[in-house]
Amino acid sequence: MSTRGRQAEAARNDLALLRAAHEVFTTQGFDAPVSAIAKEAGVGMGSLYRRYRTKEELLQRLCLIAMERSLESAEAGLAHADPWEGLALFVRAGVADRSGALAPVAGTIEVTDEMWRVARRAGEVAARLVARAHEAGVLRNDVTRLDIALLIEQFSRPAPGPPAPEHDQVKQRLLAVALDGLRAPGATGLPGEPPSPEWYERRWGQAP
Amino acid sequence: MSTRGRQAEAARNDLALLRAAHEVFTTQGFDAPVSAIAKEAGVGMGSLYRRYRTKEELLQRLCLIAMERSLESAEAGLAHADPWEGLALFVRAGVADRSGALAPVAGTIEVTDEMWRVARRAGEVAARLVARAHEAGVLRNDVTRLDIALLIEQFSRPAPGPPAPEHDQVKQRLLAVALDGLRAPGATGLPGEPPSPEWYERRWGQAP
DNA sequence: ATATTGCGGAGCGCAGCGCTCCGTTAAGCT
DNA sequence: AGCTTAACGGAGCGCTGCGCTCCGCAATAT
């Protein structure tokens, strides 16, 4: 073994598992078999279940991490001087690490307090990012922050069939098209009502 | 019974089954249980399996119908005088009846000769529709007809969780954004290479 | 040498699927 | 009216594939 001892291997396994779980769940859907994650991580089932007592626990940990990454992306976007580029950065980052792919899990696992807290903070920062773009006049003013969130979700949905590099390429192209469509002022008004924050939050269960 | 006799009921059941199968498969994914279709159609399992000897046979029939509808939409778009509105019509129709939701079935069922024929014709008409929009200068010239096809596919992917009307509303809004992004000339060039027709066709298996 | 820790993976019990089979119902026929 | 028969609904069979447990073994620590 590379560094030293059993504890080092355990630590490496832990990371490999998280990486593998993210990869498998976001590309194959959250109902992929646990054994697929163990195989992807190059680890036995025993090692997996020693760290996470159940599949749900693994999913919770994964969601929390995804939320934290999303929060970081939003902050990075806000740190960017250009309001438009900051927003675009946030969206592209969300699609790149497929944050939205974990949304289907809504309602199937229990949401911990910590998850609620991080989600709320991420939502607030994202809202500021969107508001700044609105004020700078670089984002069409009929889209809301929930439209943005659901755009990311839409684009991080797992692709069907066997994984192919072409799929990712096309996704990048379509995302670029969508981003162009987001820039002010928008050729045509958006149809229907904007989605309500209550509905959006209720998908995850009752608030704490 | 409304019209008359057992044969009338049989005919109505046939239609109800096709409607139900389309509804269930496109919203829940093609691996939804057959029993869900029977229930949605208000019909027993026996009646379903008397018409389609297997789930695959039902899927083939469904795909063929979806392809025919797509072909009709493309022709309707071409019949429209305005090149842009014709194309937009085609895209919106495709998303509305979720043609692309059946794409994940690629590779899991055998593709009949008739399906190949209809798919080819639909592709040709769609190509003409796109070419006309390009020539009229109303469609950014770095998108290909495959980008359009995959845009439709992306937007007709089933939504996660329980069906909610809000999801459809948001999809309409995001589609409007994407359509705005498609109009010439496009603020930024599209990244990467356009997808190759060979890859696109190969997803369905080997050509006849 | 011995004890201890973490490892991989075979296999258990079960949920949920595709599909079959059969008792029941009601239209068509004489 | 009675009989035949076509079409019906749905319980249940066999099986696949899942989450999870358990145990023999290899690598370290003493």
Coordinates of C-alpha atoms (C1' of nucleotides) in Angstrom, one line a residue:
Chain A
M1 CA 0.0 0.0 0.0
S2 CA 1.1 3.5 -0.8
T3 CA 1.2 5.6 2.3
R4 CA 1.0 3.3 5.3
G5 CA -1.0 0.8 7.2
R6 CA -4.6 -0.2 7.5
Q7 CA -5.9 3.2 8.6
A8 CA -4.5 4.8 5.5
E9 CA -6.3 2.3 3.4
A10 CA -9.5 2.9 5.3
A11 CA -9.2 6.7 4.7
R12 CA -8.6 6.2 1.0
N13 CA -11.5 3.8 0.8
D14 CA -13.7 6.4 2.4
L15 CA -12.9 8.9 -0.3
A16 CA -13.1 6.4 -3.1
L17 CA -16.6 5.4 -1.9
L18 CA -17.9 9.0 -1.8
R19 CA -16.5 9.6 -5.3
A20 CA -17.9 6.3 -6.6
A21 CA -21.3 6.9 -5.0
H22 CA -21.5 10.4 -6.6
E23 CA -20.5 9.0 -10.0
V24 CA -22.9 6.1 -9.9
F25 CA -25.9 7.8 -8.4
T26 CA -25.7 10.8 -10.6
T27 CA -25.3 8.9 -13.8
Q28 CA -27.4 5.8 -13.2
G29 CA -30.0 7.3 -10.9
F30 CA -30.3 6.9 -7.1
D31 CA -31.9 3.5 -7.4
A32 CA -28.7 2.0 -8.7
P33 CA -27.6 -1.1 -6.7
V34 CA -25.3 -0.5 -3.8
S35 CA -23.1 -3.2 -5.1
A36 CA -22.4 -1.0 -8.2
I37 CA -20.9 1.6 -5.9
A38 CA -18.7 -0.9 -4.1
K39 CA -17.4 -2.2 -7.5
E40 CA -16.8 1.3 -8.9
A41 CA -14.9 2.1 -5.7
G42 CA -12.9 -1.1 -5.9
V43 CA -14.1 -2.0 -2.5
G44 CA -16.0 -4.9 -0.9
M45 CA -19.5 -4.7 0.4
G46 CA -18.3 -5.1 3.9
S47 CA -16.1 -2.0 3.8
L48 CA -19.0 0.0 2.5
Y49 CA -21.5 -1.1 5.1
R50 CA -19.0 -0.6 7.9
R51 CA -19.0 3.2 7.1
Y52 CA -22.6 3.7 6.2
R53 CA -25.1 1.5 8.1
T54 CA -27.6 1.8 5.3
K55 CA -28.1 3.1 1.8
E56 CA -30.2 6.0 3.0
E57 CA -27.3 7.1 5.3
L58 CA -25.0 7.1 2.3
L59 CA -27.5 9.2 0.3
Q60 CA -27.8 11.7 3.1
R61 CA -24.1 12.2 3.3
L62 CA -23.9 12.5 -0.5
C63 CA -26.7 15.1 -0.6
L64 CA -25.1 17.1 2.1
I65 CA -21.8 17.2 0.2
A66 CA -23.6 18.2 -3.0
M67 CA -25.3 21.0 -1.2
E68 CA -22.1 22.3 0.2
R69 CA -20.4 22.2 -3.2
S70 CA -23.4 24.1 -4.6
L71 CA -23.0 26.7 -1.8
E72 CA -19.4 27.1 -2.6
S73 CA -20.1 27.5 -6.3
A74 CA -22.7 30.2 -5.5
E75 CA -20.1 32.0 -3.4
A76 CA -17.5 31.7 -6.1
G77 CA -20.0 33.2 -8.5
L78 CA -20.7 36.1 -6.2
A79 CA -17.0 36.7 -5.8
H80 CA -16.7 37.1 -9.6
A81 CA -16.6 40.8 -10.5
D82 CA -18.9 40.4 -13.6
P83 CA -22.5 39.8 -12.6
W84 CA -23.3 37.7 -15.7
E85 CA -20.1 35.7 -15.7
G86 CA -20.6 35.0 -12.0
L87 CA -24.1 33.6 -12.6
A88 CA -23.0 31.6 -15.6
L89 CA -20.1 30.2 -13.5
F90 CA -22.6 29.0 -10.9
V91 CA -24.9 27.4 -13.4
R92 CA -22.1 25.6 -15.3
A93 CA -20.6 24.4 -12.1
G94 CA -23.9 23.0 -11.0
V95 CA -24.4 21.1 -14.2
A96 CA -20.7 20.0 -14.2
D97 CA -21.0 18.2 -10.9
R98 CA -24.7 17.3 -11.5
S99 CA -26.0 18.8 -8.3
G100 CA -29.6 18.5 -9.7
A101 CA -29.3 14.8 -10.2
L102 CA -29.9 14.2 -6.5
A103 CA -33.2 16.1 -6.5
P104 CA -35.2 13.0 -7.5
V105 CA -34.3 11.6 -4.1
A106 CA -36.7 14.2 -2.6
G107 CA -39.3 12.5 -0.5
T108 CA -37.5 9.2 -0.4
I109 CA -35.0 9.9 2.4
E110 CA -35.3 11.8 5.6
V111 CA -33.8 15.3 5.4
T112 CA -31.5 16.0 8.4
D113 CA -31.3 19.4 10.1
E114 CA -27.9 20.0 8.8
M115 CA -29.1 19.4 5.2
W116 CA -31.9 22.0 5.8
R117 CA -29.4 24.6 7.1
V118 CA -27.0 24.2 4.2
A119 CA -29.8 24.2 1.6
R120 CA -31.2 27.4 3.0
R121 CA -27.8 29.1 3.0
A122 CA -27.1 28.0 -0.6
G123 CA -30.6 29.2 -1.6
E124 CA -29.9 32.6 -0.1
V125 CA -26.5 33.1 -1.8
A126 CA -28.0 31.9 -5.1
A127 CA -30.8 34.4 -4.7
R128 CA -28.2 37.2 -4.2
L129 CA -26.4 36.0 -7.3
V130 CA -29.5 36.2 -9.4
A131 CA -30.6 39.5 -7.9
R132 CA -27.3 41.1 -8.8
A133 CA -27.6 39.9 -12.4
H134 CA -31.1 41.3 -12.5
E135 CA -30.0 44.7 -11.2
A136 CA -27.1 44.8 -13.6
G137 CA -29.6 44.1 -16.4
V138 CA -27.7 41.1 -17.8
L139 CA -30.4 38.5 -16.9
R140 CA -33.9 38.7 -18.4
N141 CA -36.1 39.9 -15.7
D142 CA -38.9 37.3 -16.0
V143 CA -36.8 34.4 -14.8
T144 CA -36.6 33.8 -11.0
R145 CA -34.0 32.0 -9.0
L146 CA -36.2 28.9 -9.0
D147 CA -36.1 28.9 -12.8
I148 CA -32.4 28.9 -12.5
A149 CA -32.4 26.1 -9.9
L150 CA -34.6 23.9 -12.1
L151 CA -32.6 24.7 -15.2
I152 CA -29.6 23.2 -13.4
E153 CA -31.7 20.3 -12.3
Q154 CA -32.9 19.7 -15.8
F155 CA -29.4 19.6 -17.2
S156 CA -28.0 17.3 -14.6
R157 CA -30.5 14.6 -15.1
P158 CA -28.8 11.3 -15.9
A159 CA -28.6 10.3 -19.6
P160 CA -30.3 7.1 -20.7
G161 CA -28.5 4.0 -22.0
P162 CA -24.8 3.3 -21.8
P163 CA -22.6 6.3 -20.8
A164 CA -21.2 8.0 -23.9
P165 CA -18.9 11.0 -24.2
E166 CA -21.1 12.4 -26.9
H167 CA -23.9 12.9 -24.5
D168 CA -21.8 15.3 -22.4
Q169 CA -20.7 17.2 -25.4
V170 CA -24.3 17.8 -26.5
K171 CA -25.3 18.8 -23.0
Q172 CA -22.6 21.4 -23.0
R173 CA -23.9 22.8 -26.3
L174 CA -27.5 22.8 -25.2
L175 CA -26.5 24.5 -22.0
A176 CA -24.7 27.2 -23.9
V177 CA -27.9 27.7 -25.9
A178 CA -29.9 28.0 -22.8
L179 CA -27.5 30.5 -21.2
D180 CA -27.7 32.6 -24.3
G181 CA -31.5 32.5 -23.9
L182 CA -31.2 33.7 -20.3
R183 CA -29.5 37.0 -21.3
A184 CA -31.6 40.1 -21.2
P185 CA -34.0 41.0 -22.6
G186 CA -35.5 37.8 -24.0
A187 CA -37.2 37.8 -27.4
T188 CA -40.5 36.6 -26.0
G189 CA -42.0 36.6 -22.6
L190 CA -42.0 33.5 -20.5
P191 CA -45.3 31.6 -20.5
G192 CA -47.3 30.7 -17.3
E193 CA -46.6 31.6 -13.7
P194 CA -43.2 31.3 -12.1
P195 CA -42.9 28.3 -9.8
S196 CA -43.6 29.0 -6.1
P197 CA -40.9 28.6 -3.4
E198 CA -43.4 26.7 -1.3
W199 CA -43.8 24.0 -3.8
Y200 CA -40.1 23.8 -4.4
E201 CA -39.4 23.3 -0.7
R202 CA -42.2 20.9 -0.1
R203 CA -40.7 18.4 -2.5
W204 CA -38.2 17.6 0.2
G205 CA -40.8 17.0 2.9
Q206 CA -42.0 19.2 5.7
A207 CA -39.8 22.0 6.8
P208 CA -38.2 21.5 10.3
Chain B
M1 CA -71.7 0.3 -22.5
S2 CA -71.8 3.3 -24.7
T3 CA -71.8 2.3 -28.4
R4 CA -72.6 -1.4 -28.5
G5 CA -71.4 -4.9 -27.9
R6 CA -68.2 -6.6 -26.9
Q7 CA -66.3 -5.6 -30.0
A8 CA -66.9 -1.9 -29.3
E9 CA -65.5 -2.4 -25.8
A10 CA -62.5 -4.1 -27.3
A11 CA -61.8 -1.3 -29.6
R12 CA -62.1 1.3 -26.8
N13 CA -59.9 -0.8 -24.6
D14 CA -57.3 -0.8 -27.4
L15 CA -57.2 3.0 -27.6
A16 CA -57.3 3.3 -23.8
L17 CA -54.3 1.0 -23.6
L18 CA -52.2 2.9 -26.1
R19 CA -53.1 6.2 -24.3
A20 CA -52.3 4.7 -20.9
A21 CA -49.0 3.2 -22.1
H22 CA -47.9 6.5 -23.6
E23 CA -48.8 8.3 -20.4
V24 CA -47.1 5.8 -18.0
F25 CA -44.0 5.1 -20.0
T26 CA -43.2 8.7 -20.8
T27 CA -43.8 10.0 -17.3
Q28 CA -42.5 7.1 -15.2
G29 CA -39.9 5.6 -17.6
F30 CA -40.0 2.6 -19.8
D31 CA -39.3 0.2 -16.9
A32 CA -42.6 1.0 -15.3
P33 CA -44.5 -2.2 -14.5
V34 CA -47.0 -3.4 -17.1
S35 CA -49.6 -3.6 -14.4
A36 CA -49.5 0.2 -14.0
I37 CA -50.5 0.6 -17.6
A38 CA -53.4 -1.8 -17.2
K39 CA -54.6 0.1 -14.1
E40 CA -54.2 3.5 -15.8
A41 CA -56.3 2.2 -18.7
G42 CA -58.9 0.7 -16.4
V43 CA -58.4 -2.7 -17.9
G44 CA -57.3 -6.1 -16.7
M45 CA -54.0 -7.8 -17.3
G46 CA -55.7 -10.4 -19.5
S47 CA -57.0 -7.8 -21.9
L48 CA -53.6 -6.2 -22.2
Y49 CA -51.8 -9.4 -22.9
R50 CA -54.3 -10.6 -25.5
R51 CA -53.4 -7.6 -27.7
Y52 CA -49.7 -7.5 -27.1
R53 CA -48.0 -10.8 -26.5
T54 CA -45.2 -9.1 -24.6
K55 CA -44.1 -5.9 -23.1
E56 CA -41.6 -5.4 -25.9
E57 CA -44.3 -5.7 -28.5
L58 CA -46.2 -2.9 -26.8
L59 CA -43.1 -0.8 -26.7
Q60 CA -42.5 -1.3 -30.4
R61 CA -46.0 -0.3 -31.2
L62 CA -45.7 2.8 -29.0
C63 CA -42.4 3.9 -30.5
L64 CA -43.7 3.5 -34.0
I65 CA -46.7 5.7 -33.2
A66 CA -44.5 8.3 -31.5
M67 CA -42.3 8.4 -34.6
E68 CA -45.3 8.9 -36.8
R69 CA -46.5 11.7 -34.7
S70 CA -43.1 13.3 -34.9
L71 CA -43.1 13.0 -38.6
E72 CA -46.5 14.7 -38.8
S73 CA -45.2 17.5 -36.5
A74 CA -42.3 18.1 -38.8
E75 CA -44.5 18.2 -41.8
A76 CA -46.8 20.6 -40.1
G77 CA -43.9 22.8 -39.2
L78 CA -42.7 22.7 -42.9
A79 CA -46.2 23.7 -43.9
H80 CA -46.0 26.8 -41.8
A81 CA -45.1 29.9 -43.8
D82 CA -42.7 31.4 -41.3
P83 CA -39.5 29.4 -41.1
W84 CA -38.9 30.2 -37.4
E85 CA -42.4 29.6 -36.3
G86 CA -42.4 26.3 -38.2
L87 CA -39.4 25.1 -36.4
A88 CA -40.6 26.3 -33.0
L89 CA -43.9 24.5 -33.6
F90 CA -42.0 21.3 -34.3
V91 CA -39.9 21.5 -31.1
R92 CA -42.9 22.5 -28.9
A93 CA -44.9 19.6 -30.3
G94 CA -42.1 17.2 -29.7
V95 CA -41.8 18.3 -26.1
A96 CA -45.6 18.4 -25.6
D97 CA -46.0 14.7 -26.5
R98 CA -42.7 13.8 -25.0
S99 CA -41.3 12.0 -28.1
G100 CA -37.9 12.0 -26.7
A101 CA -38.9 10.1 -23.6
L102 CA -38.9 6.9 -25.6
A103 CA -35.3 7.3 -26.6
P104 CA -33.9 5.6 -23.5
V105 CA -35.5 2.4 -24.9
A106 CA -32.8 2.4 -27.5
G107 CA -30.9 -0.8 -27.4
T108 CA -33.4 -2.6 -25.2
I109 CA -35.9 -3.6 -27.9
E110 CA -35.5 -4.8 -31.4
V111 CA -36.1 -2.1 -34.0
T112 CA -38.5 -3.2 -36.7
D113 CA -38.1 -2.4 -40.4
E114 CA -41.1 -0.2 -40.3
M115 CA -39.7 1.8 -37.4
W116 CA -36.5 2.4 -39.3
R117 CA -38.4 3.6 -42.4
V118 CA -40.5 6.1 -40.4
A119 CA -37.5 7.3 -38.4
R120 CA -35.6 8.0 -41.5
R121 CA -38.4 9.9 -43.2
A122 CA -39.0 11.9 -40.0
G123 CA -35.3 12.7 -39.9
E124 CA -35.3 13.9 -43.4
V125 CA -38.3 16.2 -43.0
A126 CA -36.8 17.6 -39.8
A127 CA -33.6 18.2 -41.6
R128 CA -35.4 20.2 -44.2
L129 CA -37.1 22.2 -41.5
V130 CA -33.8 23.1 -39.9
A131 CA -32.2 23.9 -43.2
R132 CA -34.9 26.3 -44.1
A133 CA -34.5 28.1 -40.8
H134 CA -30.8 28.3 -41.4
E135 CA -31.2 29.7 -44.9
A136 CA -33.8 32.3 -43.6
G137 CA -31.2 33.3 -41.0
V138 CA -33.5 32.8 -38.1
L139 CA -31.6 29.9 -36.5
R140 CA -28.1 30.3 -35.2
N141 CA -25.9 28.5 -37.7
D142 CA -23.8 26.5 -35.3
V143 CA -26.6 24.2 -34.2
T144 CA -27.3 21.1 -36.3
R145 CA -30.5 19.1 -36.7
L146 CA -29.1 16.6 -34.1
D147 CA -28.8 19.4 -31.5
I148 CA -32.5 20.1 -32.1
A149 CA -33.4 16.4 -31.8
L150 CA -31.5 16.1 -28.5
L151 CA -33.0 19.3 -27.2
I152 CA -36.4 17.7 -27.6
E153 CA -35.1 14.6 -26.0
Q154 CA -33.7 16.5 -23.1
F155 CA -36.9 18.3 -22.5
S156 CA -39.2 15.3 -22.7
R157 CA -37.3 13.3 -20.1
P158 CA -39.6 12.2 -17.3
A159 CA -39.6 14.4 -14.2
P160 CA -38.6 12.8 -10.8
G161 CA -41.0 12.1 -7.9
P162 CA -44.7 12.4 -7.9
P163 CA -46.3 14.1 -11.0
A164 CA -46.9 17.8 -10.3
P165 CA -48.4 20.4 -12.6
E166 CA -45.6 22.9 -11.5
H167 CA -43.1 20.7 -13.3
D168 CA -44.8 21.1 -16.6
Q169 CA -45.1 24.9 -16.1
V170 CA -41.4 25.2 -15.4
K171 CA -40.6 23.0 -18.4
Q172 CA -42.6 25.4 -20.6
R173 CA -40.7 28.3 -19.3
L174 CA -37.3 26.7 -19.7
L175 CA -38.2 25.6 -23.2
A176 CA -39.1 29.2 -24.1
V177 CA -35.7 30.3 -22.8
A178 CA -33.9 27.6 -24.9
L179 CA -35.9 28.6 -28.0
D180 CA -34.8 32.2 -27.5
G181 CA -31.3 31.0 -27.2
L182 CA -31.6 29.2 -30.6
R183 CA -32.4 32.4 -32.5
A184 CA -29.6 33.8 -34.6
P185 CA -26.9 34.8 -34.1
G186 CA -26.2 33.5 -30.6
A187 CA -24.2 35.6 -28.1
T188 CA -21.4 33.0 -27.8
G189 CA -20.3 30.2 -30.1
L190 CA -21.2 26.7 -29.1
P191 CA -18.5 24.6 -27.4
G192 CA -17.1 21.3 -28.7
E193 CA -18.0 19.4 -31.8
P194 CA -21.5 18.8 -33.1
P195 CA -22.7 15.3 -32.5
S196 CA -22.2 12.8 -35.3
P197 CA -25.2 11.2 -37.1
E198 CA -23.4 7.8 -36.9
W199 CA -23.4 7.9 -33.1
Y200 CA -27.0 9.1 -33.1
E201 CA -28.2 6.2 -35.2
R202 CA -26.1 3.6 -33.6
R203 CA -27.9 4.1 -30.3
W204 CA -30.8 2.2 -31.7
G205 CA -28.7 -0.8 -32.8
Q206 CA -27.3 -1.8 -36.1
A207 CA -28.9 -0.3 -39.2
P208 CA -31.0 -2.7 -41.3
Chain C
dA1 C1' 3.5 -16.2 18.1
dT2 C1' -0.7 -14.2 19.1
dA3 C1' -4.4 -10.8 19.0
dT4 C1' -6.6 -7.4 16.5
dT5 C1' -8.4 -4.9 12.9
dG6 C1' -10.2 -4.2 8.6
dC7 C1' -10.9 -6.6 4.3
dG8 C1' -13.8 -8.9 0.1
dG9 C1' -17.6 -11.2 -1.5
dA10 C1' -20.9 -15.3 -1.3
dG11 C1' -25.5 -15.8 -0.1
dC12 C1' -30.0 -14.9 2.6
dG13 C1' -34.6 -13.2 2.6
dC14 C1' -37.7 -10.5 0.3
dA15 C1' -39.9 -7.2 -2.8
dG16 C1' -41.6 -6.5 -7.2
dC17 C1' -41.5 -7.7 -11.9
dG18 C1' -43.4 -10.2 -16.5
dC19 C1' -46.7 -13.2 -17.7
dT20 C1' -50.3 -17.1 -17.3
dC21 C1' -54.5 -19.0 -16.1
dC22 C1' -59.1 -19.4 -14.9
dG23 C1' -63.7 -18.3 -13.0
dT24 C1' -67.0 -14.9 -14.3
dT25 C1' -69.8 -11.9 -17.4
dA26 C1' -72.5 -10.7 -21.1
dA27 C1' -73.2 -10.5 -26.2
dG28 C1' -74.8 -13.3 -30.3
dC29 C1' -77.5 -17.1 -32.0
dT30 C1' -81.5 -20.1 -32.7
Chain D
dA1 C1' -85.3 -18.6 -23.0
dG2 C1' -81.4 -21.4 -23.1
dC3 C1' -76.8 -22.3 -25.0
dT4 C1' -72.4 -21.1 -26.9
dT5 C1' -68.6 -18.5 -26.9
dA6 C1' -65.7 -14.4 -27.0
dA7 C1' -63.7 -11.2 -24.0
dC8 C1' -63.2 -9.8 -19.4
dG9 C1' -60.5 -8.9 -14.5
dG10 C1' -57.1 -10.0 -11.4
dA11 C1' -54.9 -13.5 -8.2
dG12 C1' -50.8 -15.8 -8.2
dC13 C1' -46.5 -18.3 -10.2
dG14 C1' -41.7 -18.3 -11.0
dC15 C1' -37.9 -15.6 -11.1
dT16 C1' -34.7 -11.8 -11.0
dG17 C1' -32.2 -8.6 -8.6
dC18 C1' -32.1 -5.8 -4.6
dG19 C1' -30.4 -4.4 0.5
dC20 C1' -27.9 -6.2 3.8
dT21 C1' -25.3 -9.8 6.8
dC22 C1' -21.8 -12.8 7.9
dC23 C1' -17.6 -15.0 7.9
dG24 C1' -12.9 -16.8 6.4
dC25 C1' -8.7 -14.4 5.5
dA26 C1' -4.8 -11.1 5.1
dA27 C1' -2.3 -7.4 6.9
dT28 C1' -0.7 -4.9 10.9
dA29 C1' 0.4 -4.2 15.9
dT30 C1' 2.2 -6.1 20.2

